[in-house]
PDB file with one MODEL, atoms N, CA, C and O in Angstrom:
MODEL        1
ATOM      1  N   MET A   1     135.978 160.859 110.280  1.00  0.00           N
ATOM      2  CA  MET A   1     135.813 161.869 111.408  1.00  0.00           C
ATOM      3  C   MET A   1     134.510 162.466 111.485  1.00  0.00           C
ATOM      4  O   MET A   1     134.013 162.984 110.484  1.00  0.00           O
ATOM      5  N   PRO A   2     133.832 162.434 112.741  1.00  0.00           N
ATOM      6  CA  PRO A   2     132.688 163.047 112.919  1.00  0.00           C
ATOM      7  C   PRO A   2     132.518 164.408 112.536  1.00  0.00           C
ATOM      8  O   PRO A   2     133.509 165.124 112.678  1.00  0.00           O
ATOM      9  N   ASN A   3     131.360 164.982 112.027  1.00  0.00           N
ATOM     10  CA  ASN A   3     131.077 166.247 111.763  1.00  0.00           C
ATOM     11  C   ASN A   3     132.018 166.717 110.672  1.00  0.00           C
ATOM     12  O   ASN A   3     132.300 167.913 110.596  1.00  0.00           O
ATOM     13  N   SER A   4     132.468 165.912 109.902  1.00  0.00           N
ATOM     14  CA  SER A   4     133.365 166.349 108.700  1.00  0.00           C
ATOM     15  C   SER A   4     132.313 166.792 107.483  1.00  0.00           C
ATOM     16  O   SER A   4     131.125 166.470 107.529  1.00  0.00           O
ATOM     17  N   PRO A   5     132.824 167.482 106.510  1.00  0.00           N
ATOM     18  CA  PRO A   5     131.795 167.968 105.545  1.00  0.00           C
ATOM     19  C   PRO A   5     131.330 166.621 104.657  1.00  0.00           C
ATOM     20  O   PRO A   5     130.323 166.629 103.949  1.00  0.00           O
ATOM     21  N   SER A   6     132.149 165.553 104.793  1.00  0.00           N
ATOM     22  CA  SER A   6     131.730 164.382 103.898  1.00  0.00           C
ATOM     23  C   SER A   6     130.567 163.663 104.756  1.00  0.00           C
ATOM     24  O   SER A   6     129.919 162.802 104.161  1.00  0.00           O
ATOM     25  N   ASP A   7     130.287 163.904 105.932  1.00  0.00           N
ATOM     26  CA  ASP A   7     129.206 163.250 106.511  1.00  0.00           C
ATOM     27  C   ASP A   7     127.775 163.747 106.112  1.00  0.00           C
ATOM     28  O   ASP A   7     127.487 164.934 105.959  1.00  0.00           O
ATOM     29  N   THR A   8     126.928 162.713 105.964  1.00  0.00           N
ATOM     30  CA  THR A   8     125.550 163.061 105.574  1.00  0.00           C
ATOM     31  C   THR A   8     124.863 163.408 106.865  1.00  0.00           C
ATOM     32  O   THR A   8     125.045 162.784 107.910  1.00  0.00           O
ATOM     33  N   PRO A   9     124.051 164.460 106.728  1.00  0.00           N
ATOM     34  CA  PRO A   9     123.221 164.908 107.786  1.00  0.00           C
ATOM     35  C   PRO A   9     122.263 163.824 108.435  1.00  0.00           C
ATOM     36  O   PRO A   9     121.838 162.944 107.687  1.00  0.00           O
ATOM     37  N   ARG A  10     121.905 163.821 109.721  1.00  0.00           N
ATOM     38  CA  ARG A  10     121.007 162.879 110.252  1.00  0.00           C
ATOM     39  C   ARG A  10     119.534 163.529 109.941  1.00  0.00           C
ATOM     40  O   ARG A  10     119.338 164.744 109.971  1.00  0.00           O
ATOM     41  N   ARG A  11     118.573 162.605 109.652  1.00  0.00           N
ATOM     42  CA  ARG A  11     117.319 163.139 109.586  1.00  0.00           C
ATOM     43  C   ARG A  11     116.600 162.944 110.729  1.00  0.00           C
ATOM     44  O   ARG A  11     116.685 161.849 111.284  1.00  0.00           O
ATOM     45  N   ILE A  12     115.872 163.844 111.209  1.00  0.00           N
ATOM     46  CA  ILE A  12     114.947 163.945 112.499  1.00  0.00           C
ATOM     47  C   ILE A  12     113.535 164.300 111.961  1.00  0.00           C
ATOM     48  O   ILE A  12     113.338 165.288 111.254  1.00  0.00           O
ATOM     49  N   THR A  13     112.630 163.490 112.315  1.00  0.00           N
ATOM     50  CA  THR A  13     111.292 163.711 111.907  1.00  0.00           C
ATOM     51  C   THR A  13     110.446 163.971 113.187  1.00  0.00           C
ATOM     52  O   THR A  13     110.354 163.192 114.136  1.00  0.00           O
ATOM     53  N   VAL A  14     109.874 165.120 113.079  1.00  0.00           N
ATOM     54  CA  VAL A  14     108.972 165.640 114.246  1.00  0.00           C
ATOM     55  C   VAL A  14     107.590 165.127 114.049  1.00  0.00           C
ATOM     56  O   VAL A  14     107.056 165.347 112.963  1.00  0.00           O
ATOM     57  N   ARG A  15     106.944 164.466 114.973  1.00  0.00           N
ATOM     58  CA  ARG A  15     105.613 163.914 115.128  1.00  0.00           C
ATOM     59  C   ARG A  15     104.754 164.734 116.124  1.00  0.00           C
ATOM     60  O   ARG A  15     105.149 164.763 117.289  1.00  0.00           O
ATOM     61  N   ARG A  16     103.663 165.380 115.808  1.00  0.00           N
ATOM     62  CA  ARG A  16     102.724 165.969 116.728  1.00  0.00           C
ATOM     63  C   ARG A  16     102.258 164.950 117.849  1.00  0.00           C
ATOM     64  O   ARG A  16     101.683 163.906 117.541  1.00  0.00           O
ATOM     65  N   ARG A  17     102.502 165.261 119.028  1.00  0.00           N
ATOM     66  CA  ARG A  17     102.033 164.386 120.090  1.00  0.00           C
ATOM     67  C   ARG A  17     102.676 163.084 120.058  1.00  0.00           C
ATOM     68  O   ARG A  17     102.096 162.070 120.447  1.00  0.00           O
ATOM     69  N   GLY A  18     103.957 163.090 119.566  1.00  0.00           N
ATOM     70  CA  GLY A  18     104.565 161.604 119.487  1.00  0.00           C
ATOM     71  C   GLY A  18     105.994 161.942 119.555  1.00  0.00           C
ATOM     72  O   GLY A  18     106.413 163.081 119.761  1.00  0.00           O
ATOM     73  N   PRO A  19     106.805 160.781 119.352  1.00  0.00           N
ATOM     74  CA  PRO A  19     108.254 160.835 119.472  1.00  0.00           C
ATOM     75  C   PRO A  19     108.900 161.762 118.304  1.00  0.00           C
ATOM     76  O   PRO A  19     108.334 162.264 117.333  1.00  0.00           O
ATOM     77  N   LEU A  20     110.304 161.835 118.712  1.00  0.00           N
ATOM     78  CA  LEU A  20     111.169 162.358 117.389  1.00  0.00           C
ATOM     79  C   LEU A  20     111.712 161.135 116.901  1.00  0.00           C
ATOM     80  O   LEU A  20     112.203 160.294 117.654  1.00  0.00           O
ATOM     81  N   LEU A  21     111.636 161.003 115.613  1.00  0.00           N
ATOM     82  CA  LEU A  21     112.041 159.900 114.935  1.00  0.00           C
ATOM     83  C   LEU A  21     113.632 160.193 114.380  1.00  0.00           C
ATOM     84  O   LEU A  21     113.791 161.089 113.550  1.00  0.00           O
ATOM     85  N   VAL A  22     114.585 159.551 114.779  1.00  0.00           N
ATOM     86  CA  VAL A  22     115.935 160.007 114.365  1.00  0.00           C
ATOM     87  C   VAL A  22     116.469 158.735 113.629  1.00  0.00           C
ATOM     88  O   VAL A  22     116.347 157.596 114.079  1.00  0.00           O
ATOM     89  N   GLU A  23     117.079 159.059 112.437  1.00  0.00           N
ATOM     90  CA  GLU A  23     117.771 158.052 111.630  1.00  0.00           C
ATOM     91  C   GLU A  23     118.975 157.697 112.444  1.00  0.00           C
ATOM     92  O   GLU A  23     119.701 158.601 112.859  1.00  0.00           O
ATOM     93  N   GLY A  24     119.258 156.335 112.720  1.00  0.00           N
ATOM     94  CA  GLY A  24     120.366 155.850 113.459  1.00  0.00           C
ATOM     95  C   GLY A  24     121.541 155.553 112.577  1.00  0.00           C
ATOM     96  O   GLY A  24     121.544 155.757 111.363  1.00  0.00           O
ATOM     97  N   PRO A  25     122.642 155.007 113.336  1.00  0.00           N
ATOM     98  CA  PRO A  25     122.878 154.822 114.759  1.00  0.00           C
ATOM     99  C   PRO A  25     122.924 156.081 115.513  1.00  0.00           C
ATOM    100  O   PRO A  25     123.185 157.100 114.874  1.00  0.00           O
ATOM    101  N   VAL A  26     122.708 156.166 116.783  1.00  0.00           N
ATOM    102  CA  VAL A  26     122.709 157.335 117.507  1.00  0.00           C
ATOM    103  C   VAL A  26     123.374 157.129 118.798  1.00  0.00           C
ATOM    104  O   VAL A  26     123.417 156.009 119.308  1.00  0.00           O
ATOM    105  N   GLU A  27     123.880 158.134 119.333  1.00  0.00           N
ATOM    106  CA  GLU A  27     124.224 158.442 120.754  1.00  0.00           C
ATOM    107  C   GLU A  27     123.477 159.571 121.345  1.00  0.00           C
ATOM    108  O   GLU A  27     123.390 160.634 120.730  1.00  0.00           O
ATOM    109  N   VAL A  28     122.914 159.395 122.544  1.00  0.00           N
ATOM    110  CA  VAL A  28     122.136 160.444 123.179  1.00  0.00           C
ATOM    111  C   VAL A  28     122.713 160.707 124.583  1.00  0.00           C
ATOM    112  O   VAL A  28     122.770 159.817 125.432  1.00  0.00           O
ATOM    113  N   GLU A  29     123.153 162.011 124.796  1.00  0.00           N
ATOM    114  CA  GLU A  29     123.598 162.277 126.124  1.00  0.00           C
ATOM    115  C   GLU A  29     122.543 162.851 127.035  1.00  0.00           C
ATOM    116  O   GLU A  29     121.927 163.872 126.731  1.00  0.00           O
ATOM    117  N   LEU A  30     122.338 162.179 128.168  1.00  0.00           N
ATOM    118  CA  LEU A  30     121.284 162.502 129.114  1.00  0.00           C
ATOM    119  C   LEU A  30     121.658 163.616 130.069  1.00  0.00           C
ATOM    120  O   LEU A  30     122.846 163.922 130.168  1.00  0.00           O
ATOM    121  N   GLU A  31     120.772 164.223 130.753  1.00  0.00           N
ATOM    122  CA  GLU A  31     120.962 165.366 131.555  1.00  0.00           C
ATOM    123  C   GLU A  31     122.055 165.031 132.625  1.00  0.00           C
ATOM    124  O   GLU A  31     122.846 165.910 132.967  1.00  0.00           O
ATOM    125  N   ASP A  32     122.108 163.844 133.128  1.00  0.00           N
ATOM    126  CA  ASP A  32     123.212 163.559 134.031  1.00  0.00           C
ATOM    127  C   ASP A  32     124.665 163.285 133.560  1.00  0.00           C
ATOM    128  O   ASP A  32     125.574 162.941 134.315  1.00  0.00           O
ATOM    129  N   GLY A  33     124.782 163.492 132.130  1.00  0.00           N
ATOM    130  CA  GLY A  33     125.959 163.189 131.493  1.00  0.00           C
ATOM    131  C   GLY A  33     126.247 161.868 131.089  1.00  0.00           C
ATOM    132  O   GLY A  33     127.364 161.644 130.622  1.00  0.00           O
ATOM    133  N   THR A  34     125.369 160.900 131.199  1.00  0.00           N
ATOM    134  CA  THR A  34     125.490 159.641 130.950  1.00  0.00           C
ATOM    135  C   THR A  34     125.144 159.576 129.317  1.00  0.00           C
ATOM    136  O   THR A  34     124.471 160.434 128.746  1.00  0.00           O
ATOM    137  N   THR A  35     125.656 158.544 128.747  1.00  0.00           N
ATOM    138  CA  THR A  35     125.432 158.410 127.255  1.00  0.00           C
ATOM    139  C   THR A  35     124.833 157.091 126.891  1.00  0.00           C
ATOM    140  O   THR A  35     125.419 156.055 127.206  1.00  0.00           O
ATOM    141  N   VAL A  36     123.793 157.073 126.299  1.00  0.00           N
ATOM    142  CA  VAL A  36     123.149 155.732 125.729  1.00  0.00           C
ATOM    143  C   VAL A  36     123.206 155.793 124.146  1.00  0.00           C
ATOM    144  O   VAL A  36     123.096 156.812 123.463  1.00  0.00           O
ATOM    145  N   SER A  37     123.368 154.709 123.774  1.00  0.00           N
ATOM    146  CA  SER A  37     123.443 154.466 122.206  1.00  0.00           C
ATOM    147  C   SER A  37     122.400 153.484 121.616  1.00  0.00           C
ATOM    148  O   SER A  37     121.796 152.722 122.371  1.00  0.00           O
ATOM    149  N   SER A  38     122.198 153.488 120.400  1.00  0.00           N
ATOM    150  CA  SER A  38     121.456 152.488 119.722  1.00  0.00           C
ATOM    151  C   SER A  38     121.971 152.374 118.272  1.00  0.00           C
ATOM    152  O   SER A  38     122.266 153.391 117.644  1.00  0.00           O
ATOM    153  N   ASP A  39     122.076 151.188 117.759  1.00  0.00           N
ATOM    154  CA  ASP A  39     122.596 151.116 116.397  1.00  0.00           C
ATOM    155  C   ASP A  39     121.456 150.627 115.359  1.00  0.00           C
ATOM    156  O   ASP A  39     121.575 150.115 114.246  1.00  0.00           O
ATOM    157  N   ARG A  40     120.428 150.930 116.037  1.00  0.00           N
ATOM    158  CA  ARG A  40     119.187 150.561 115.058  1.00  0.00           C
ATOM    159  C   ARG A  40     119.121 151.700 113.726  1.00  0.00           C
ATOM    160  O   ARG A  40     119.717 152.771 113.836  1.00  0.00           O
ATOM    161  N   PHE A  41     118.482 151.423 112.695  1.00  0.00           N
ATOM    162  CA  PHE A  41     118.446 152.328 111.567  1.00  0.00           C
ATOM    163  C   PHE A  41     117.653 153.452 111.922  1.00  0.00           C
ATOM    164  O   PHE A  41     117.964 154.532 111.420  1.00  0.00           O
ATOM    165  N   ARG A  42     116.621 153.390 112.746  1.00  0.00           N
ATOM    166  CA  ARG A  42     115.735 154.597 113.224  1.00  0.00           C
ATOM    167  C   ARG A  42     115.442 154.345 114.543  1.00  0.00           C
ATOM    168  O   ARG A  42     115.117 153.228 114.946  1.00  0.00           O
ATOM    169  N   VAL A  43     115.551 155.440 115.324  1.00  0.00           N
ATOM    170  CA  VAL A  43     114.975 155.282 116.796  1.00  0.00           C
ATOM    171  C   VAL A  43     113.967 156.356 116.997  1.00  0.00           C
ATOM    172  O   VAL A  43     113.880 157.367 116.300  1.00  0.00           O
ATOM    173  N   ALA A  44     113.171 156.034 118.067  1.00  0.00           N
ATOM    174  CA  ALA A  44     112.046 157.042 118.490  1.00  0.00           C
ATOM    175  C   ALA A  44     112.477 157.573 119.868  1.00  0.00           C
ATOM    176  O   ALA A  44     112.590 156.823 120.837  1.00  0.00           O
ATOM    177  N   LEU A  45     112.710 158.878 119.918  1.00  0.00           N
ATOM    178  CA  LEU A  45     113.150 159.544 121.198  1.00  0.00           C
ATOM    179  C   LEU A  45     111.848 160.092 121.853  1.00  0.00           C
ATOM    180  O   LEU A  45     111.010 160.621 121.122  1.00  0.00           O
ATOM    181  N   CYS A  46     111.651 160.002 123.089  1.00  0.00           N
ATOM    182  CA  CYS A  46     110.469 160.101 123.866  1.00  0.00           C
ATOM    183  C   CYS A  46     110.569 161.681 124.205  1.00  0.00           C
ATOM    184  O   CYS A  46     111.565 162.206 124.702  1.00  0.00           O
ATOM    185  N   THR A  47     109.488 162.290 123.890  1.00  0.00           N
ATOM    186  CA  THR A  47     109.398 163.834 124.153  1.00  0.00           C
ATOM    187  C   THR A  47     108.368 164.080 125.281  1.00  0.00           C
ATOM    188  O   THR A  47     108.303 165.242 125.681  1.00  0.00           O
ATOM    189  N   CYS A  48     107.570 163.186 125.843  1.00  0.00           N
ATOM    190  CA  CYS A  48     106.553 163.369 126.807  1.00  0.00           C
ATOM    191  C   CYS A  48     107.218 162.934 128.051  1.00  0.00           C
ATOM    192  O   CYS A  48     106.676 163.354 129.073  1.00  0.00           O
ATOM    193  N   ARG A  49     108.293 162.172 128.215  1.00  0.00           N
ATOM    194  CA  ARG A  49     108.831 161.635 129.500  1.00  0.00           C
ATOM    195  C   ARG A  49     108.000 160.752 130.176  1.00  0.00           C
ATOM    196  O   ARG A  49     108.105 160.701 131.402  1.00  0.00           O
ATOM    197  N   ARG A  50     107.146 160.006 129.573  1.00  0.00           N
ATOM    198  CA  ARG A  50     106.282 159.032 130.122  1.00  0.00           C
ATOM    199  C   ARG A  50     106.832 157.654 129.870  1.00  0.00           C
ATOM    200  O   ARG A  50     106.321 156.658 130.381  1.00  0.00           O
ATOM    201  N   SER A  51     107.863 157.608 129.088  1.00  0.00           N
ATOM    202  CA  SER A  51     108.321 156.197 128.665  1.00  0.00           C
ATOM    203  C   SER A  51     109.087 155.599 129.883  1.00  0.00           C
ATOM    204  O   SER A  51     109.812 156.261 130.626  1.00  0.00           O
ATOM    205  N   ARG A  52     108.839 154.284 129.995  1.00  0.00           N
ATOM    206  CA  ARG A  52     109.694 153.587 130.988  1.00  0.00           C
ATOM    207  C   ARG A  52     111.064 153.316 130.569  1.00  0.00           C
ATOM    208  O   ARG A  52     111.898 152.958 131.401  1.00  0.00           O
ATOM    209  N   ARG A  53     111.384 153.477 129.203  1.00  0.00           N
ATOM    210  CA  ARG A  53     112.559 153.248 128.662  1.00  0.00           C
ATOM    211  C   ARG A  53     113.227 154.518 128.217  1.00  0.00           C
ATOM    212  O   ARG A  53     114.015 154.482 127.272  1.00  0.00           O
ATOM    213  N   TYR A  54     112.956 155.644 128.848  1.00  0.00           N
ATOM    214  CA  TYR A  54     113.445 156.892 128.454  1.00  0.00           C
ATOM    215  C   TYR A  54     114.965 156.843 128.401  1.00  0.00           C
ATOM    216  O   TYR A  54     115.653 156.310 129.272  1.00  0.00           O
ATOM    217  N   PRO A  55     115.451 157.461 127.272  1.00  0.00           N
ATOM    218  CA  PRO A  55     114.942 158.353 126.493  1.00  0.00           C
ATOM    219  C   PRO A  55     114.573 157.779 125.031  1.00  0.00           C
ATOM    220  O   PRO A  55     114.599 158.463 124.007  1.00  0.00           O
ATOM    221  N   TRP A  56     114.204 156.326 125.101  1.00  0.00           N
ATOM    222  CA  TRP A  56     113.581 155.796 123.921  1.00  0.00           C
ATOM    223  C   TRP A  56     112.214 155.610 124.142  1.00  0.00           C
ATOM    224  O   TRP A  56     111.848 155.126 125.212  1.00  0.00           O
ATOM    225  N   CYS A  57     111.316 155.963 123.182  1.00  0.00           N
ATOM    226  CA  CYS A  57     109.885 156.004 123.306  1.00  0.00           C
ATOM    227  C   CYS A  57     109.355 154.496 123.337  1.00  0.00           C
ATOM    228  O   CYS A  57     109.680 153.593 122.566  1.00  0.00           O
ATOM    229  N   ASP A  58     108.537 154.443 124.317  1.00  0.00           N
ATOM    230  CA  ASP A  58     107.817 153.082 124.295  1.00  0.00           C
ATOM    231  C   ASP A  58     106.260 153.201 124.165  1.00  0.00           C
ATOM    232  O   ASP A  58     105.537 152.279 124.543  1.00  0.00           O
ATOM    233  N   THR A  59     105.804 154.246 123.675  1.00  0.00           N
ATOM    234  CA  THR A  59     104.360 154.556 123.175  1.00  0.00           C
ATOM    235  C   THR A  59     103.622 154.883 124.488  1.00  0.00           C
ATOM    236  O   THR A  59     102.397 154.997 124.434  1.00  0.00           O
ATOM    237  N   SER A  60     104.170 155.020 125.493  1.00  0.00           N
ATOM    238  CA  SER A  60     103.290 155.410 126.804  1.00  0.00           C
ATOM    239  C   SER A  60     102.482 156.678 126.374  1.00  0.00           C
ATOM    240  O   SER A  60     101.387 156.832 126.914  1.00  0.00           O
ATOM    241  N   HIS A  61     102.847 157.476 125.586  1.00  0.00           N
ATOM    242  CA  HIS A  61     102.133 158.644 125.318  1.00  0.00           C
ATOM    243  C   HIS A  61     100.757 158.394 124.755  1.00  0.00           C
ATOM    244  O   HIS A  61      99.889 159.255 124.906  1.00  0.00           O
ATOM    245  N   ARG A  62     100.497 157.247 124.102  1.00  0.00           N
ATOM    246  CA  ARG A  62      99.173 156.783 123.632  1.00  0.00           C
ATOM    247  C   ARG A  62      98.124 156.446 124.879  1.00  0.00           C
ATOM    248  O   ARG A  62      96.906 156.457 124.700  1.00  0.00           O
ATOM    249  N   ALA A  63      98.685 156.172 126.053  1.00  0.00           N
ATOM    250  CA  ALA A  63      97.906 155.741 127.096  1.00  0.00           C
ATOM    251  C   ALA A  63      97.031 156.823 127.633  1.00  0.00           C
ATOM    252  O   ALA A  63      95.897 156.604 128.058  1.00  0.00           O
ATOM    253  N   ARG A  64      97.619 158.051 127.597  1.00  0.00           N
ATOM    254  CA  ARG A  64      96.824 159.195 128.103  1.00  0.00           C
ATOM    255  C   ARG A  64      96.233 160.013 127.077  1.00  0.00           C
ATOM    256  O   ARG A  64      96.771 160.100 125.973  1.00  0.00           O
ATOM    257  N   SER A  65      95.036 160.692 127.390  1.00  0.00           N
ATOM    258  CA  SER A  65      94.327 161.545 126.446  1.00  0.00           C
ATOM    259  C   SER A  65      94.073 162.827 127.195  1.00  0.00           C
ATOM    260  O   SER A  65      94.094 162.938 128.421  1.00  0.00           O
ATOM    261  N   ARG A  66      93.848 163.717 126.380  1.00  0.00           N
ATOM    262  CA  ARG A  66      93.510 165.164 127.044  1.00  0.00           C
ATOM    263  C   ARG A  66      91.938 165.072 127.114  1.00  0.00           C
ATOM    264  O   ARG A  66      91.217 164.343 126.433  1.00  0.00           O
ATOM    265  N   PRO A  67      91.561 165.988 128.105  1.00  0.00           N
ATOM    266  CA  PRO A  67      90.043 166.041 128.313  1.00  0.00           C
ATOM    267  C   PRO A  67      89.348 166.378 126.992  1.00  0.00           C
ATOM    268  O   PRO A  67      89.852 167.215 126.242  1.00  0.00           O
ATOM    269  N   GLY A  68      88.175 165.737 126.675  1.00  0.00           N
ATOM    270  CA  GLY A  68      87.490 165.800 125.480  1.00  0.00           C
ATOM    271  C   GLY A  68      87.995 164.973 124.363  1.00  0.00           C
ATOM    272  O   GLY A  68      87.427 165.039 123.273  1.00  0.00           O
ATOM    273  N   GLU A  69      89.127 164.115 124.564  1.00  0.00           N
ATOM    274  CA  GLU A  69      89.602 163.359 123.510  1.00  0.00           C
ATOM    275  C   GLU A  69      89.313 161.934 123.862  1.00  0.00           C
ATOM    276  O   GLU A  69      89.074 161.532 125.001  1.00  0.00           O
ATOM    277  N   GLY A  70      89.360 161.170 122.717  1.00  0.00           N
ATOM    278  CA  GLY A  70      89.195 159.727 122.994  1.00  0.00           C
ATOM    279  C   GLY A  70      90.301 159.082 123.386  1.00  0.00           C
ATOM    280  O   GLY A  70      91.404 159.546 123.101  1.00  0.00           O
ATOM    281  N   PRO A  71      90.170 157.949 124.077  1.00  0.00           N
ATOM    282  CA  PRO A  71      91.439 157.266 124.696  1.00  0.00           C
ATOM    283  C   PRO A  71      92.396 156.810 123.585  1.00  0.00           C
ATOM    284  O   PRO A  71      92.019 156.397 122.489  1.00  0.00           O
ATOM    285  N   ALA A  72      93.609 156.922 123.961  1.00  0.00           N
ATOM    286  CA  ALA A  72      94.748 156.286 123.090  1.00  0.00           C
ATOM    287  C   ALA A  72      94.875 156.831 121.877  1.00  0.00           C
ATOM    288  O   ALA A  72      96.008 156.817 121.395  1.00  0.00           O
ATOM    289  N   THR A  73      93.917 157.356 121.194  1.00  0.00           N
ATOM    290  CA  THR A  73      94.068 157.791 119.745  1.00  0.00           C
ATOM    291  C   THR A  73      94.233 159.422 119.579  1.00  0.00           C
ATOM    292  O   THR A  73      94.628 159.971 118.550  1.00  0.00           O
ATOM    293  N   GLY A  74      93.899 159.999 120.641  1.00  0.00           N
ATOM    294  CA  GLY A  74      94.034 161.455 120.613  1.00  0.00           C
ATOM    295  C   GLY A  74      92.940 162.152 119.841  1.00  0.00           C
ATOM    296  O   GLY A  74      92.916 163.378 119.742  1.00  0.00           O
ATOM    297  N   GLU A  75      92.023 161.351 119.288  1.00  0.00           N
ATOM    298  CA  GLU A  75      90.996 161.907 118.429  1.00  0.00           C
ATOM    299  C   GLU A  75      89.871 162.409 119.308  1.00  0.00           C
ATOM    300  O   GLU A  75      89.658 161.848 120.383  1.00  0.00           O
ATOM    301  N   ARG A  76      89.153 163.421 118.915  1.00  0.00           N
ATOM    302  CA  ARG A  76      87.932 163.854 119.627  1.00  0.00           C
ATOM    303  C   ARG A  76      86.570 162.910 119.368  1.00  0.00           C
ATOM    304  O   ARG A  76      86.188 162.518 118.265  1.00  0.00           O
ATOM    305  N   PRO A  77      86.009 162.675 120.514  1.00  0.00           N
ATOM    306  CA  PRO A  77      84.788 161.984 120.240  1.00  0.00           C
ATOM    307  C   PRO A  77      83.851 162.737 119.361  1.00  0.00           C
ATOM    308  O   PRO A  77      83.891 163.965 119.290  1.00  0.00           O
ATOM    309  N   PRO A  78      82.928 161.934 118.625  1.00  0.00           N
ATOM    310  CA  PRO A  78      81.939 162.633 117.797  1.00  0.00           C
ATOM    311  C   PRO A  78      81.007 163.595 118.616  1.00  0.00           C
ATOM    312  O   PRO A  78      80.677 163.213 119.739  1.00  0.00           O
ATOM    313  N   ARG A  79      80.567 164.767 118.176  1.00  0.00           N
ATOM    314  CA  ARG A  79      79.632 165.707 118.879  1.00  0.00           C
ATOM    315  C   ARG A  79      78.265 165.098 118.789  1.00  0.00           C
ATOM    316  O   ARG A  79      77.860 164.509 117.786  1.00  0.00           O
ATOM    317  N   ASP A  80      77.595 165.265 119.856  1.00  0.00           N
ATOM    318  CA  ASP A  80      76.201 164.906 120.050  1.00  0.00           C
ATOM    319  C   ASP A  80      75.365 166.190 119.882  1.00  0.00           C
ATOM    320  O   ASP A  80      75.226 166.969 120.825  1.00  0.00           O
ATOM    321  N   ASP A  81      74.793 166.411 118.639  1.00  0.00           N
ATOM    322  CA  ASP A  81      74.197 167.494 118.338  1.00  0.00           C
ATOM    323  C   ASP A  81      72.744 167.396 118.510  1.00  0.00           C
ATOM    324  O   ASP A  81      72.057 168.128 117.797  1.00  0.00           O
ATOM    325  N   THR A  82      72.224 166.691 119.257  1.00  0.00           N
ATOM    326  CA  THR A  82      70.645 166.495 119.405  1.00  0.00           C
ATOM    327  C   THR A  82      70.170 167.225 120.533  1.00  0.00           C
ATOM    328  O   THR A  82      68.973 167.206 120.821  1.00  0.00           O
TER     329      THR A  82
ENDMDL
END
């Protein structure tokens, strides 16, 4: 029975500027009420909404960078102190 006291809790790992990592299998209910599922042992849920496979993360968040940050890595470029 789901949500019974004998169920072990699901672990969700939060990554800064990245997806939520959820121990699977999982079912995700989308805004429109549809349900998608995955039987993988761990899934990455997109939090930036750039994924073409939403709600699953396809690492599209890596393709964009903020002003002043290096491409794809999110790291700041070295300062030029000359």
